[in-house]
XYZ file of C-alpha atoms in Angstrom:
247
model
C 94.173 80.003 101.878
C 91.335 77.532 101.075
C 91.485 75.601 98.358
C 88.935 77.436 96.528
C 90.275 80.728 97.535
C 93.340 82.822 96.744
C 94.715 86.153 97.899
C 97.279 88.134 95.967
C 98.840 91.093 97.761
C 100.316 93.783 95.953
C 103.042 95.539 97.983
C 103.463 99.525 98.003
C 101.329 100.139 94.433
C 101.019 103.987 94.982
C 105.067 103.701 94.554
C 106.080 100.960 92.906
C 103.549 101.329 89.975
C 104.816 102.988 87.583
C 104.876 100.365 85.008
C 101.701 99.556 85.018
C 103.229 96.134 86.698
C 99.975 95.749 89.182
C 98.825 94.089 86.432
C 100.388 90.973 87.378
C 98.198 90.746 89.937
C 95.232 91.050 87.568
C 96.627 88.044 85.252
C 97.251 85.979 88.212
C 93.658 86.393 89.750
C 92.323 86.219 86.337
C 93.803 82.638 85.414
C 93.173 81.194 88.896
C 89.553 82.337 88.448
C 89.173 80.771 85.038
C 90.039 77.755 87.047
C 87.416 77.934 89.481
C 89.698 78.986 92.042
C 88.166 82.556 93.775
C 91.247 85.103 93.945
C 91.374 88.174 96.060
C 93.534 91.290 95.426
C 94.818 92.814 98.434
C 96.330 96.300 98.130
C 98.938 96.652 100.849
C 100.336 100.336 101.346
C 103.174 101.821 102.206
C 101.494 103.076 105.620
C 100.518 99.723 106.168
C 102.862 96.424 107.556
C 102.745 93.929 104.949
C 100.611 90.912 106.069
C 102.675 87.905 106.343
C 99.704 85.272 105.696
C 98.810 86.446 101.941
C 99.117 83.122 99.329
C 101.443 85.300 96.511
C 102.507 88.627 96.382
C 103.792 90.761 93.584
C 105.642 94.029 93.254
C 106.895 96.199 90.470
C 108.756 99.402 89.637
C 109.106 103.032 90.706
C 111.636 105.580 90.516
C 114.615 106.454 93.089
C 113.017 108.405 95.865
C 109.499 105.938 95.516
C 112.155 102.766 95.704
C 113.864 104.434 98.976
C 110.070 104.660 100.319
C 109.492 100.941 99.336
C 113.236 99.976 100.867
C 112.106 101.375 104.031
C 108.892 99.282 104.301
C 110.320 96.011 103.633
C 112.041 96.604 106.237
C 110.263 97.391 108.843
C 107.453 94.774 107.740
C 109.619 91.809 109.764
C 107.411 89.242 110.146
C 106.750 89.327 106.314
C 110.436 89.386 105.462
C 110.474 86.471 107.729
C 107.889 84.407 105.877
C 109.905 85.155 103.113
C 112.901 83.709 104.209
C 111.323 81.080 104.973
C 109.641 80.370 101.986
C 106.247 80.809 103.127
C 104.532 82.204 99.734
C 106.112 82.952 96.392
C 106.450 86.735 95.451
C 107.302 88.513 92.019
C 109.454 91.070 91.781
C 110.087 93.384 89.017
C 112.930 95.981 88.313
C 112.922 98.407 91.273
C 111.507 96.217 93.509
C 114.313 93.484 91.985
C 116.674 95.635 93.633
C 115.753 96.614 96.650
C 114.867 92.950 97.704
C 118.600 92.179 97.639
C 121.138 93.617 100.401
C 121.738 97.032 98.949
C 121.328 99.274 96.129
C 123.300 102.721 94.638
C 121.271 105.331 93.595
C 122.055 107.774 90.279
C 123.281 110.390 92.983
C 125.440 108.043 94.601
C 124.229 106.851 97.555
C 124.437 103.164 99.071
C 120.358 102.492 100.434
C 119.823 99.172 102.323
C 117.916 96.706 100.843
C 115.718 93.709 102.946
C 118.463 91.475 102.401
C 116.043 88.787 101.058
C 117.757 88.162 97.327
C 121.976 87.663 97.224
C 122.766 90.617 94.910
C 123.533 94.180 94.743
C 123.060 96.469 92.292
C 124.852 99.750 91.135
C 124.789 102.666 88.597
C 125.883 101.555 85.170
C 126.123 104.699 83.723
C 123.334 104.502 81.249
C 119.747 103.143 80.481
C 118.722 99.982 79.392
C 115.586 100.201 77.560
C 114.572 97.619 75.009
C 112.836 94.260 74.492
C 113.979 91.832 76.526
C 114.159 87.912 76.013
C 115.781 85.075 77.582
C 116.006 81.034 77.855
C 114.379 79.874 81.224
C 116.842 78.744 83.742
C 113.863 78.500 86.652
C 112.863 74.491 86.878
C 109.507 74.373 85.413
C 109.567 76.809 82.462
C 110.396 75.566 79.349
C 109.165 78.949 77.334
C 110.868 81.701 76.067
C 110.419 84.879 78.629
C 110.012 88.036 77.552
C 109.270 91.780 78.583
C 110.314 95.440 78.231
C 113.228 96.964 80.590
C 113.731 100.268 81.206
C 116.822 100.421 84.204
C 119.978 102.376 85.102
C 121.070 99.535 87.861
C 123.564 96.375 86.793
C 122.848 94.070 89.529
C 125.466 91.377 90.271
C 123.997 88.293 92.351
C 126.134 86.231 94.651
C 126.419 82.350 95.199
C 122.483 81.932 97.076
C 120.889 83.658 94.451
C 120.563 81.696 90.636
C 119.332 83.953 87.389
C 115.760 83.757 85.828
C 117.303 83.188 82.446
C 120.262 83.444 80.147
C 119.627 86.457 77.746
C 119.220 86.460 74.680
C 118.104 90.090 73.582
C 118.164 92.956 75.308
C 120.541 94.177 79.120
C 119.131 92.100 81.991
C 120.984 92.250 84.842
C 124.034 93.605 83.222
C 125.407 94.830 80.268
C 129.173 94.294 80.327
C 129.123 90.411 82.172
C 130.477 87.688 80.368
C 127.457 85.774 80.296
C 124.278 88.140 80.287
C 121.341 86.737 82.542
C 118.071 88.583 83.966
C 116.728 88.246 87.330
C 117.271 85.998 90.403
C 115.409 83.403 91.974
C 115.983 82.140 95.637
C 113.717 80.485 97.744
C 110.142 81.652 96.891
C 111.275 84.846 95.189
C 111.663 85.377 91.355
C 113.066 88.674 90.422
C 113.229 89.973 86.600
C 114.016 93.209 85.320
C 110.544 92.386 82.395
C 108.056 95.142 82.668
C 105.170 94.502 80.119
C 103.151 93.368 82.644
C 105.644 90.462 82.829
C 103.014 87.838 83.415
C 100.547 88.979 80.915
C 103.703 88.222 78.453
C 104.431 85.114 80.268
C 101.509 82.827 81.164
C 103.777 79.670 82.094
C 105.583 82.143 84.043
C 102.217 83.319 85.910
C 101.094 79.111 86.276
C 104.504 78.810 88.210
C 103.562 80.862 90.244
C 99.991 79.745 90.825
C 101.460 76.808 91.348
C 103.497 77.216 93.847
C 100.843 79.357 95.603
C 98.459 76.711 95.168
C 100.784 74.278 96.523
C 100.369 71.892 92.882
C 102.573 71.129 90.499
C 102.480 73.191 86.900
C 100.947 70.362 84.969
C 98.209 69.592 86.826
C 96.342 73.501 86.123
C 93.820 72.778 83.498
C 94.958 74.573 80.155
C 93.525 77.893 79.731
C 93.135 79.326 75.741
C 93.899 82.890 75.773
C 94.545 83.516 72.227
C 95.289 86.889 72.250
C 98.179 86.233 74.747
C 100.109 83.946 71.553
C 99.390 86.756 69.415
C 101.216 88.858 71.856
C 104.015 86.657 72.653
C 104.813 85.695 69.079
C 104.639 89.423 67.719
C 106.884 90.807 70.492
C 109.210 87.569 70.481
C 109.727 88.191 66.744
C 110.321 92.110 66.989
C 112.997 91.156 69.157
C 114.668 89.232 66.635
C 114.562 91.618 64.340
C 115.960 94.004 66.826
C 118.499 92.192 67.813
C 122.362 92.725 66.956
């Protein structure tokens, strides 16, 4: 990466987009441009290894058999699971790809599928869906906002000691349904993880600047402002259906 220049890879799209959550990659290249910064999306496919030099990657959902296919690729693609152990560029993650980031994952039929061991968490059936707004407090250093999205998941994913959640929920599943204290997501090293389809980033612009960032290799308050004011109206009309909604 220059410092004028910025490339965004998104990782197995034919598969894990579903959602619609590719377009995080459009609100991330769109804010760094408004910024003068020049950002490249980089489709990476699932017959392709993942290039381990990109500046931010992002991957969303799918459904079981696409996030076996998806699994499998992370997997072979070592020298980007590497850099990503290392810390080398931050990556979003969203639902299916979520789980399959973290050591394994149980599919509705039953069957245990290794994950790329790059998030401490596993995640199993839990019976039903979770589909809903979904809200939580920031736990992540640097946000201070709200985050909200839309999940849509069968998985309950439990993370262990090297893994901390996203945030502490407030509406909605997250990671799990029946815990004791209900969180969504997991962040460890460069990777944040969130079960918030919407696209996640279009609902969560300090969320996206994190991640710029970090990318960037600046700190959060030093991005020039950007005035989207569509993206308030958005935020405050879904935040307050989910109040409403709430039990």
């Amino acid at each position: 990466m220059t410092e004028s220049h910025l490339r965004i890879g998104v990782i197995d799209p034919e598969v894990l987009g579903t959602y619609g959550d590719t377009g995080n990659a459009l609100v991330l290249a769109h804010r760094a441009r408004s910024r003068g910064v020049d950002a490249d999306i980089v489709m990476v496919h699932l017959d392709e290894t993942i290039p381990a030099d990109l500046d931010l990657y992002v991957m969303g959902g799918g459904e079981d058999t696409a996030q076996a296919l998806a699994a499998e690729h992370l997997r072979t693609s070592r020298a980007f699971s590497a850099a990503l152990a290392r810390g080398h560029a931050p990556l979003l993650a969203i639902c299916a790809s979520f789980q399959i980031l973290g050591h394994s994952y149980t599919d509705a039929h039953g069957r245990t599928v290794a994950g790329a061991g790059l998030l401490d968490c596993h995640t199993c059936p839990q019976g039903f869906r979770s589909i809903g707004e979904l809200v939580s407090t920031p736990l992540l250093d640097g946000l201070t906002q709200a985050l909200t999205g839309f999940e849509n998941h069968g998985g309950a994913t439990q993370l262990g000691p090297d893994a901390t959640p996203l945030g502490r929920v407030k509406a909605g599943a997250g990671n799990a349904t029946d815990a004791s204290e209900r969180v969504d997501g997991a962040c460890q090293g460069s990777i944040v993880a969130t079960y918030m389809h919407g696209p996640a980033l279009a609902r969560n612009p300090e969320l996206a600047d994190l991640l710029l960032a970090r990318a960037l290799g600046v700190s959060p308050g030093s991005l020039a402002p950007l005035e989207v004011p569509f993206v308030a109206d958005l935020r405050a009309e879904r935040l307050a259906h989910s109040q409403v909604n709430t039990p």
